[in-house]
Amino acid sequence: MAPNFEGAPKDGSAWTTGGDQDMRVVRGGSWSTDDFNCRVSFRVGFFTDIGDSNFGFRLAGY
């Protein structure tokens, strides 16, 4: 996981080199901690071989 976009491809292609291949970005948040982490813009790095009950997806209907 790269800390910023320095060195990223400028042509819109996928960034396939560098970074930590054992981690992925988890987006969105959870009410299990605090309101800051519940924001849609919340991002955190997480190891790929670890699961957590706070990760998943949400469905909304009306």
Tab-separated table of C-alpha atoms in Angstrom:
chain	number	residue	atom	x	y	z
A	1	MET	CA	0.000	0.000	0.000
A	2	ALA	CA	1.559	3.266	-1.092
A	3	PRO	CA	1.285	6.265	1.246
A	4	ASN	CA	0.681	8.669	-1.661
A	5	PHE	CA	0.517	8.840	-5.456
A	6	GLU	CA	4.173	9.725	-6.037
A	7	GLY	CA	5.456	7.599	-8.917
A	8	ALA	CA	1.976	6.490	-10.014
A	9	PRO	CA	1.334	5.897	-13.754
A	10	LYS	CA	0.209	9.073	-15.490
A	11	ASP	CA	-1.741	7.301	-18.249
A	12	GLY	CA	-4.525	5.943	-16.013
A	13	SER	CA	-3.226	2.374	-16.059
A	14	ALA	CA	-3.159	0.195	-12.950
A	15	TRP	CA	-0.295	0.677	-10.516
A	16	THR	CA	1.192	-2.815	-10.435
A	17	THR	CA	4.663	-2.307	-8.946
A	18	GLY	CA	5.897	-1.333	-5.498
A	19	GLY	CA	3.840	-1.127	-2.370
A	20	ASP	CA	3.082	-3.887	0.094
A	21	GLN	CA	1.539	-6.869	-1.686
A	22	ASP	CA	0.392	-8.377	1.625
A	23	MET	CA	-1.969	-5.485	2.319
A	24	ARG	CA	-5.113	-4.124	0.706
A	25	VAL	CA	-7.059	-0.927	1.184
A	26	VAL	CA	-10.293	-1.265	3.136
A	27	ARG	CA	-12.750	1.500	2.290
A	28	GLY	CA	-15.672	2.842	4.242
A	29	GLY	CA	-15.990	2.376	7.950
A	30	SER	CA	-17.813	0.868	10.856
A	31	TRP	CA	-19.709	2.078	13.898
A	32	SER	CA	-17.664	-0.337	16.016
A	33	THR	CA	-15.122	2.381	16.816
A	34	ASP	CA	-16.048	6.029	16.360
A	35	ASP	CA	-17.782	8.418	13.965
A	36	PHE	CA	-14.494	9.365	12.251
A	37	ASN	CA	-14.052	5.768	11.059
A	38	CYS	CA	-17.654	5.540	9.872
A	39	ARG	CA	-17.126	8.057	7.064
A	40	VAL	CA	-17.463	6.887	3.451
A	41	SER	CA	-14.031	8.417	2.797
A	42	PHE	CA	-12.335	6.354	5.523
A	43	ARG	CA	-9.388	4.268	4.231
A	44	VAL	CA	-7.083	1.880	6.084
A	45	GLY	CA	-4.538	-0.758	5.100
A	46	PHE	CA	-5.263	-4.305	6.209
A	47	PHE	CA	-3.440	-7.594	5.753
A	48	THR	CA	-5.001	-9.941	3.184
A	49	ASP	CA	-4.820	-13.052	5.373
A	50	ILE	CA	-6.790	-11.606	8.304
A	51	GLY	CA	-10.575	-11.482	8.515
A	52	ASP	CA	-12.676	-9.210	10.694
A	53	SER	CA	-16.382	-9.024	11.464
A	54	ASN	CA	-16.363	-5.316	10.569
A	55	PHE	CA	-15.420	-5.957	6.927
A	56	GLY	CA	-17.957	-6.683	4.235
A	57	PHE	CA	-20.456	-4.694	2.250
A	58	ARG	CA	-23.724	-2.958	2.947
A	59	LEU	CA	-26.952	-3.107	1.020
A	60	ALA	CA	-29.530	-0.385	1.318
A	61	GLY	CA	-33.064	-0.333	0.067
A	62	TYR	CA	-36.014	1.976	0.278
